[in-house]
Amino acid sequence: VAGRAKAEETSTEGLTPDQVARAALALMDEHGVEWLSMRKLAAQFGVSAQALYWHFPNKDAVCRAVVDLAAAELTAAPLGDGPPAVRLERYLLHLRRHWRSHPSVITLGQRYPPTAAGEVTEQGVALLEELGFPPDVAFERHRALIWVVLGFVYVEHGVTTSVHHTAVDAAAGRYDVALKGTGRDDVPHRPLDTDELFTVVVRTTLAGLVHELGTSDRSR
Amino acid sequence: VAGRAKAEETSTEGLTPDQVARAALALMDEHGVEWLSMRKLAAQFGVSAQALYWHFPNKDAVCRAVVDLAAAELTAAPLGDGPPAVRLERYLLHLRRHWRSHPSVITLGQRYPPTAAGEVTEQGVALLEELGFPPDVAFERHRALIWVVLGFVYVEHGVTTSVHHTAVDAAAGRYDVALKGTGRDDVPHRPLDTDELFTVVVRTTLAGLVHELGTSDRSR
DNA sequence: ACCTGAACACCGTTCAAGT
DNA sequence: ACCTGAACACCGTTCAAGT
């Protein structure tokens, strides 16, 4: 990534794997994962489908390259100032925003799970250590947080593209849910606000972590 | 379900949608969602693929029927005795166990989200009310819990079938993760235990909810 | 009412052949 | 080294035709 363009010296005319992956990502984000075929991807470069098989062993490898491409865009979050818990919340919001930015990768991610590794993990674990966890526990609690956020994005993606849900205000993340036979009249029907729901999930989880620290401190 | 077999009186020989959906679920659980085609499904009954199009408008409808079939199996959890928080944990474990029981539905569920509705929702919301939440808040906190558990199962499914992970002891839910360049030497490498991780997620979330009740009680 | 035969426009992938 | 032509075994789906 930081090196010189040594690998691109053959790119006077031919396609590079990177170009192909970038085109695949763009096309999938626009038309959906299922839509893209090797023939359509190849057509983007004016070549035949079989030409791609010189650069990639198969379609699976193309998809993995797309996931890796999006993963490389995940950089450390700008967290600003404030207590560790507040910065942790910003960190998790940053992760959600990233994973939502490429809808196709969310779909792919379930077959080729994104590795939230590298500098982001460092940042997250460091925040948990700052909060008061010893390194090994911080590492595992961080994994739990990642799973919660990633899982939330998965569910959110499914729900917001589902037939059971109609967008009330998609830009604001508000949807209406068609529930089957759960009509309790004492609870007024409110549209689903995924931003609000995410905040609830994150705040609850963080409160639980802080509570854990409080009780374990007491037991020492 | 409880009614008499009124709808099956035409089934002397022909296929019913229910039979087809059941076969599809079994085949998908065995071979995977991608594996199943209309032709293979039809072959199960010794008919041609086009025959299925008399009973279902398209493959999408078959998939939806499969999801609904599995959803119908989700019944209220046997929770036993104990304080509400303990029964809530059992309730969430019950949900995870159900959603994991049909791996194919997890894959499908992301296109056709499972509606955790009906009696199970009643049970979960009631537990949160018992814990101390007013009905409307209980309903929303329940939704948050559902998303956390469902999201966890999604991530778990992706991870345990991924190439980056190798099973250390799949029956016990333990996997080894191939991380890329996150080698911090101060943290000893431990295999991923999804059961343990789920417990962490659930306990942390529940602790957060209890904490929320504590602080809101104080503010009254 | 229920199913088949034949066909259409697609797939991913292989492989010999071109330059 | 890089790409094409032709082909294979598949898809989902349609539609006329059978019983």
Coordinates of C-alpha atoms (C1' of nucleotides) in Angstrom, one line a residue, chain C:
Chain C
dA1 C1' -56.3 -29.2 -11.5
dC2 C1' -51.8 -30.7 -12.1
dC3 C1' -47.8 -31.9 -14.6
dT4 C1' -44.4 -32.5 -18.8
dG5 C1' -41.4 -31.1 -23.1
dA6 C1' -39.1 -27.9 -25.1
dA7 C1' -37.0 -23.8 -25.0
dC8 C1' -34.9 -19.1 -23.5
dA9 C1' -31.5 -16.3 -21.4
dC10 C1' -28.6 -16.7 -18.2
dC11 C1' -24.7 -18.8 -14.9
dG12 C1' -19.4 -20.4 -13.4
dT13 C1' -15.7 -22.7 -15.3
dT14 C1' -12.5 -25.3 -18.6
dC15 C1' -9.5 -25.7 -22.3
dA16 C1' -7.6 -25.5 -26.6
dA17 C1' -6.1 -22.1 -29.5
dG18 C1' -4.6 -17.6 -30.7
dT19 C1' -1.1 -13.3 -30.4

